[in-house]
Amino acid sequence: MPPTFSDRMSHVPKSFIREILKDALMPDTISFAGGLPNRTLFPTEAIKAATRKVFALYGNGLFQYSASEGLIDLREWIAGRYKEKGLHVPLENILITNGSQQGLDLLGKILLNAGDGFILEEPGYLGAIQAFALYRARFLPVPVSENGMDTKKLRAILESEQPKLIYTVPNFQNPSGITYPEENRHAVADIIRGTKTLFIEDDPYGDLRFTKTKHTSFKTLLPDNTVLLGSFSKIVVPGLRIGWIAAPDPIMQKLVIAKQASDLHTNPFAQCVMHQYLRDNDLDAHIAKIVTAYSAQKEVMRNSILRHFPAEVTSTNPEGGMFLWLTLPQGASALDLLALAKKDKVCFVPGDPFYINQSHRNTLRLNYSCADIETIETGMGKLANAIKTLLAR
Amino acid sequence: MPPTFSDRMSHVPKSFIREILKDALMPDTISFAGGLPNRTLFPTEAIKAATRKVFALYGNGLFQYSASEGLIDLREWIAGRYKEKGLHVPLENILITNGSQQGLDLLGKILLNAGDGFILEEPGYLGAIQAFALYRARFLPVPVSENGMDTKKLRAILESEQPKLIYTVPNFQNPSGITYPEENRHAVADIIRGTKTLFIEDDPYGDLRFTKTKHTSFKTLLPDNTVLLGSFSKIVVPGLRIGWIAAPDPIMQKLVIAKQASDLHTNPFAQCVMHQYLRDNDLDAHIAKIVTAYSAQKEVMRNSILRHFPAEVTSTNPEGGMFLWLTLPQGASALDLLALAKKDKVCFVPGDPFYINQSHRNTLRLNYSCADIETIETGMGKLANAIKTLLAR
């Protein structure tokens, strides 16, 4: 007989995107549905060279059990990178994780009791919704737009609730592509400052900036109660599964205990390879290549929208990252659009899973990192037709 | 101000072994404290060759996001290995994890509500105590010895409680080195059969058998409600962080959701390297080398005990694995012994952390996998002296 599962399992949304991606994997479908970095830009030769080198340098030492906190050299490299950006994050406050998804899981594990208030962006990152739903967070969604976070709503929530956490992706957010403007960051920080709400700043895309503008990190604005999440997945490769959490001392201590109970430690071989790659290569030059490609792809997608889409369909204009967000006229359903689009062999992710308990929303996410310019033009043409058919109904 | 942590964090025992291992890392201390496989036996050259090969075969494909269930080829290999052992475990029921510690975490996550009854061996595996304490299991310890699990106690618990899970390491258990005799396995299975208690059989050491005897897996005895945990850590290397769970369908579905929320998926590069290594090498020949070494080391340790230790000190005589368990006379404290032993530069793990809420136990764990024969003889001589000093007090 099947066992009774824990209550926490009844709170996890099904993976909608997983189902969608099944279609996306058909070779003749143009997919704007994925959330993947472009694999043609992976620095595989350089990683291969780094791998060869660590075998020569460390031999058997690569494969023993190792420290739960992660490889010291790699943590030092990350601390140095923060320093270049003007952030003071000592290596002792950095824990290496299996990608930043694990960072979310560990934070949920050490911080959340069932029913604890949790502020998240709406639309918000699906991986965070999944991770925190498992710890039975009580979600308190706050709308975000190209103006950043809705400070009126945020203030109202903080006046009536004592949320444990606030989770944000302030740069080129997944799913919407928006970036919090500078003034909005200060306004949000002013509201949070002095409360007991811990600020989680997840920044997987921050380095993929298409413009010169620079924004202040919440770590600068709220130095004592900000936890940073970082990842090499979008700037090197996702397949080495290396991310990190940077957290103040008392939180770090609990995170290490939780990491140990969860999987002892992150793959030391992958950590050594990543560190060697970072040591021997110019990461910023590599990032510049990714930025050049994604920026051009974004421009083509954005121009297709301006040229071919009905005027009542609006989109964000991301300053970086991998996603663009489309809003259909009020009442139109992106799920209905998907049914039409699939017939014409093009797909995307409807907005629904990025909201808490909402369906048939009029929004959708388009990914531009994985398709070349010609494919984007063809796919966006098909999508324009599907939208026209939908709106003519 | 530091945040309030989740209630689950107050139930996790501190890592006693971690503290102990700090001493063990001093170069002049002989350590029987570790739980590590012997790194001099790692097949590093063969892994290097496998790595070279997968770079040539898959290139960029090694480093993209991949399936939460794990690499199909690797799951197929594991299913084939079970088949050779007479167990029917289809690949669809195998989930690849970051070492089997993650398997414990995922099982706790999907199955346990706070206060759910959880039968574990006493002494029991510390990693399991840590993982399940986080999900606030109500531990129901059942003594184990060289006769296997205490069936009288087990039956009494099942009559008065409805435990959600029973967790066992039936082969060469960590910490005690004991193996459940054949009759005991049948008796335990008879008690569990027909109840709602899910049986977790963790078998990281099963292949490291020094004798010809073969025992029946609980998967054969309780096919529908046994979950198997496996790992390459002790038979290949721990540093690739690859383990697995084999579970019946309804459990597998929930495990995949939990895996995705926890860290998306296991490192695909490491999975490809492991699979290539397994394809290109004779694993059983490699295991035979490990068995030859550990078996000789165990004999030396066991003989030192018989020759040098006071007769009132007893030990297990493991048929495989990496650990041997020592019992001092009633009333003697292994913690006190450790204080004496450390002065003479030898260390081990006192039994305390392997019990639920007990201290100053008269038992201790000795690891024999990591020291060579000469070191074992020297260290055991020092330990004999420390024991004599303790008992003469």
PDB file of N, CA and C in Angstrom, chain B residues 88-130:
ATOM      1  N   HIS B  88      14.502  -7.189  -8.747  1.00  0.00           N
ATOM      2  CA  HIS B  88      13.823  -6.541  -9.864  1.00  0.00           C
ATOM      3  C   HIS B  88      13.575  -5.067  -9.515  1.00  0.00           C
ATOM      4  N   VAL B  89      14.405  -4.196 -10.062  1.00  0.00           N
ATOM      5  CA  VAL B  89      14.258  -2.754  -9.832  1.00  0.00           C
ATOM      6  C   VAL B  89      14.381  -2.047 -11.182  1.00  0.00           C
ATOM      7  N   PRO B  90      13.248  -1.713 -11.826  1.00  0.00           N
ATOM      8  CA  PRO B  90      13.330  -1.049 -13.131  1.00  0.00           C
ATOM      9  C   PRO B  90      13.951   0.339 -13.015  1.00  0.00           C
ATOM     10  N   LEU B  91      14.565   0.790 -14.094  1.00  0.00           N
ATOM     11  CA  LEU B  91      15.237   2.106 -14.047  1.00  0.00           C
ATOM     12  C   LEU B  91      14.271   3.232 -13.725  1.00  0.00           C
ATOM     13  N   GLU B  92      13.003   3.071 -14.088  1.00  0.00           N
ATOM     14  CA  GLU B  92      11.997   4.103 -13.801  1.00  0.00           C
ATOM     15  C   GLU B  92      11.832   4.316 -12.299  1.00  0.00           C
ATOM     16  N   ASN B  93      12.250   3.354 -11.512  1.00  0.00           N
ATOM     17  CA  ASN B  93      12.107   3.473 -10.066  1.00  0.00           C
ATOM     18  C   ASN B  93      13.409   3.876  -9.378  1.00  0.00           C
ATOM     19  N   ILE B  94      14.356   4.357 -10.175  1.00  0.00           N
ATOM     20  CA  ILE B  94      15.642   4.770  -9.607  1.00  0.00           C
ATOM     21  C   ILE B  94      15.846   6.271  -9.799  1.00  0.00           C
ATOM     22  N   LEU B  95      16.122   6.952  -8.704  1.00  0.00           N
ATOM     23  CA  LEU B  95      16.411   8.391  -8.735  1.00  0.00           C
ATOM     24  C   LEU B  95      17.863   8.593  -8.309  1.00  0.00           C
ATOM     25  N   ILE B  96      18.628   9.321  -9.129  1.00  0.00           N
ATOM     26  CA  ILE B  96      20.026   9.605  -8.773  1.00  0.00           C
ATOM     27  C   ILE B  96      20.069  10.777  -7.784  1.00  0.00           C
ATOM     28  N   THR B  97      20.855  10.603  -6.716  1.00  0.00           N
ATOM     29  CA  THR B  97      20.957  11.639  -5.673  1.00  0.00           C
ATOM     30  C   THR B  97      22.424  12.059  -5.476  1.00  0.00           C
ATOM     31  N   ASN B  98      22.625  13.164  -4.777  1.00  0.00           N
ATOM     32  CA  ASN B  98      23.989  13.604  -4.431  1.00  0.00           C
ATOM     33  C   ASN B  98      24.497  12.795  -3.248  1.00  0.00           C
ATOM     34  N   GLY B  99      24.852  11.570  -3.493  1.00  0.00           N
ATOM     35  CA  GLY B  99      25.232  10.685  -2.397  1.00  0.00           C
ATOM     36  C   GLY B  99      23.969  10.227  -1.679  1.00  0.00           C
ATOM     37  N   SER B 100      24.069   9.140  -0.894  1.00  0.00           N
ATOM     38  CA  SER B 100      22.815   8.645  -0.308  1.00  0.00           C
ATOM     39  C   SER B 100      22.360   9.492   0.862  1.00  0.00           C
ATOM     40  N   GLN B 101      23.218  10.374   1.370  1.00  0.00           N
ATOM     41  CA  GLN B 101      22.731  11.316   2.393  1.00  0.00           C
ATOM     42  C   GLN B 101      21.535  12.107   1.851  1.00  0.00           C
ATOM     43  N   GLN B 102      21.603  12.503   0.586  1.00  0.00           N
ATOM     44  CA  GLN B 102      20.475  13.239   0.017  1.00  0.00           C
ATOM     45  C   GLN B 102      19.231  12.354  -0.073  1.00  0.00           C
ATOM     46  N   GLY B 103      19.431  11.062  -0.270  1.00  0.00           N
ATOM     47  CA  GLY B 103      18.295  10.146  -0.276  1.00  0.00           C
ATOM     48  C   GLY B 103      17.550  10.190   1.055  1.00  0.00           C
ATOM     49  N   LEU B 104      18.310  10.241   2.144  1.00  0.00           N
ATOM     50  CA  LEU B 104      17.695  10.329   3.472  1.00  0.00           C
ATOM     51  C   LEU B 104      16.905  11.631   3.601  1.00  0.00           C
ATOM     52  N   ASP B 105      17.510  12.718   3.164  1.00  0.00           N
ATOM     53  CA  ASP B 105      16.837  14.017   3.256  1.00  0.00           C
ATOM     54  C   ASP B 105      15.535  14.018   2.458  1.00  0.00           C
ATOM     55  N   LEU B 106      15.583  13.480   1.241  1.00  0.00           N
ATOM     56  CA  LEU B 106      14.382  13.487   0.397  1.00  0.00           C
ATOM     57  C   LEU B 106      13.278  12.610   0.993  1.00  0.00           C
ATOM     58  N   LEU B 107      13.664  11.474   1.556  1.00  0.00           N
ATOM     59  CA  LEU B 107      12.659  10.603   2.183  1.00  0.00           C
ATOM     60  C   LEU B 107      12.019  11.297   3.381  1.00  0.00           C
ATOM     61  N   GLY B 108      12.837  11.946   4.195  1.00  0.00           N
ATOM     62  CA  GLY B 108      12.288  12.702   5.331  1.00  0.00           C
ATOM     63  C   GLY B 108      11.330  13.773   4.846  1.00  0.00           C
ATOM     64  N   LYS B 109      11.735  14.443   3.790  1.00  0.00           N
ATOM     65  CA  LYS B 109      10.944  15.551   3.265  1.00  0.00           C
ATOM     66  C   LYS B 109       9.570  15.101   2.780  1.00  0.00           C
ATOM     67  N   ILE B 110       9.539  14.005   2.041  1.00  0.00           N
ATOM     68  CA  ILE B 110       8.236  13.613   1.463  1.00  0.00           C
ATOM     69  C   ILE B 110       7.369  12.818   2.436  1.00  0.00           C
ATOM     70  N   LEU B 111       7.973  12.258   3.481  1.00  0.00           N
ATOM     71  CA  LEU B 111       7.197  11.331   4.312  1.00  0.00           C
ATOM     72  C   LEU B 111       6.873  11.821   5.719  1.00  0.00           C
ATOM     73  N   LEU B 112       7.744  12.615   6.316  1.00  0.00           N
ATOM     74  CA  LEU B 112       7.598  12.857   7.757  1.00  0.00           C
ATOM     75  C   LEU B 112       6.923  14.164   8.127  1.00  0.00           C
ATOM     76  N   ASN B 113       5.876  14.048   8.922  1.00  0.00           N
ATOM     77  CA  ASN B 113       5.362  15.191   9.652  1.00  0.00           C
ATOM     78  C   ASN B 113       6.022  15.194  11.027  1.00  0.00           C
ATOM     79  N   ALA B 114       6.035  16.366  11.661  1.00  0.00           N
ATOM     80  CA  ALA B 114       6.612  16.452  13.010  1.00  0.00           C
ATOM     81  C   ALA B 114       5.924  15.435  13.915  1.00  0.00           C
ATOM     82  N   GLY B 115       6.738  14.662  14.634  1.00  0.00           N
ATOM     83  CA  GLY B 115       6.175  13.707  15.579  1.00  0.00           C
ATOM     84  C   GLY B 115       5.889  12.327  15.018  1.00  0.00           C
ATOM     85  N   ASP B 116       6.059  12.140  13.709  1.00  0.00           N
ATOM     86  CA  ASP B 116       5.848  10.808  13.133  1.00  0.00           C
ATOM     87  C   ASP B 116       6.867   9.817  13.693  1.00  0.00           C
ATOM     88  N   GLY B 117       6.401   8.630  14.004  1.00  0.00           N
ATOM     89  CA  GLY B 117       7.273   7.609  14.565  1.00  0.00           C
ATOM     90  C   GLY B 117       8.273   7.084  13.542  1.00  0.00           C
ATOM     91  N   PHE B 118       9.506   6.885  13.982  1.00  0.00           N
ATOM     92  CA  PHE B 118      10.591   6.508  13.092  1.00  0.00           C
ATOM     93  C   PHE B 118      11.476   5.502  13.829  1.00  0.00           C
ATOM     94  N   ILE B 119      11.429   4.249  13.363  1.00  0.00           N
ATOM     95  CA  ILE B 119      12.254   3.222  14.007  1.00  0.00           C
ATOM     96  C   ILE B 119      13.661   3.282  13.455  1.00  0.00           C
ATOM     97  N   LEU B 120      14.637   3.387  14.338  1.00  0.00           N
ATOM     98  CA  LEU B 120      16.008   3.300  13.856  1.00  0.00           C
ATOM     99  C   LEU B 120      16.826   2.391  14.740  1.00  0.00           C
ATOM    100  N   GLU B 121      17.910   1.919  14.162  1.00  0.00           N
ATOM    101  CA  GLU B 121      18.790   1.006  14.882  1.00  0.00           C
ATOM    102  C   GLU B 121      19.526   1.756  15.983  1.00  0.00           C
ATOM    103  N   GLU B 122      19.793   1.046  17.079  1.00  0.00           N
ATOM    104  CA  GLU B 122      20.598   1.653  18.137  1.00  0.00           C
ATOM    105  C   GLU B 122      21.698   0.668  18.537  1.00  0.00           C
ATOM    106  N   PRO B 123      22.966   1.035  18.322  1.00  0.00           N
ATOM    107  CA  PRO B 123      23.440   2.282  17.739  1.00  0.00           C
ATOM    108  C   PRO B 123      23.047   2.382  16.266  1.00  0.00           C
ATOM    109  N   GLY B 124      22.916   3.649  15.794  1.00  0.00           N
ATOM    110  CA  GLY B 124      22.464   3.870  14.420  1.00  0.00           C
ATOM    111  C   GLY B 124      23.323   4.872  13.688  1.00  0.00           C
ATOM    112  N   TYR B 125      23.095   4.947  12.379  1.00  0.00           N
ATOM    113  CA  TYR B 125      23.891   5.822  11.522  1.00  0.00           C
ATOM    114  C   TYR B 125      23.606   7.302  11.816  1.00  0.00           C
ATOM    115  N   LEU B 126      24.668   8.029  12.147  1.00  0.00           N
ATOM    116  CA  LEU B 126      24.526   9.420  12.560  1.00  0.00           C
ATOM    117  C   LEU B 126      23.918  10.305  11.468  1.00  0.00           C
ATOM    118  N   GLY B 127      24.294  10.065  10.213  1.00  0.00           N
ATOM    119  CA  GLY B 127      23.762  10.866   9.107  1.00  0.00           C
ATOM    120  C   GLY B 127      22.250  10.740   9.019  1.00  0.00           C
ATOM    121  N   ALA B 128      21.737   9.553   9.334  1.00  0.00           N
ATOM    122  CA  ALA B 128      20.285   9.346   9.310  1.00  0.00           C
ATOM    123  C   ALA B 128      19.633  10.069  10.478  1.00  0.00           C
ATOM    124  N   ILE B 129      20.278  10.005  11.643  1.00  0.00           N
ATOM    125  CA  ILE B 129      19.728  10.721  12.808  1.00  0.00           C
ATOM    126  C   ILE B 129      19.639  12.210  12.485  1.00  0.00           C
ATOM    127  N   GLN B 130      20.714  12.753  11.889  1.00  0.00           N
ATOM    128  CA  GLN B 130      20.710  14.186  11.552  1.00  0.00           C
ATOM    129  C   GLN B 130      19.633  14.518  10.530  1.00  0.00           C
TER     130      GLN B 130
END
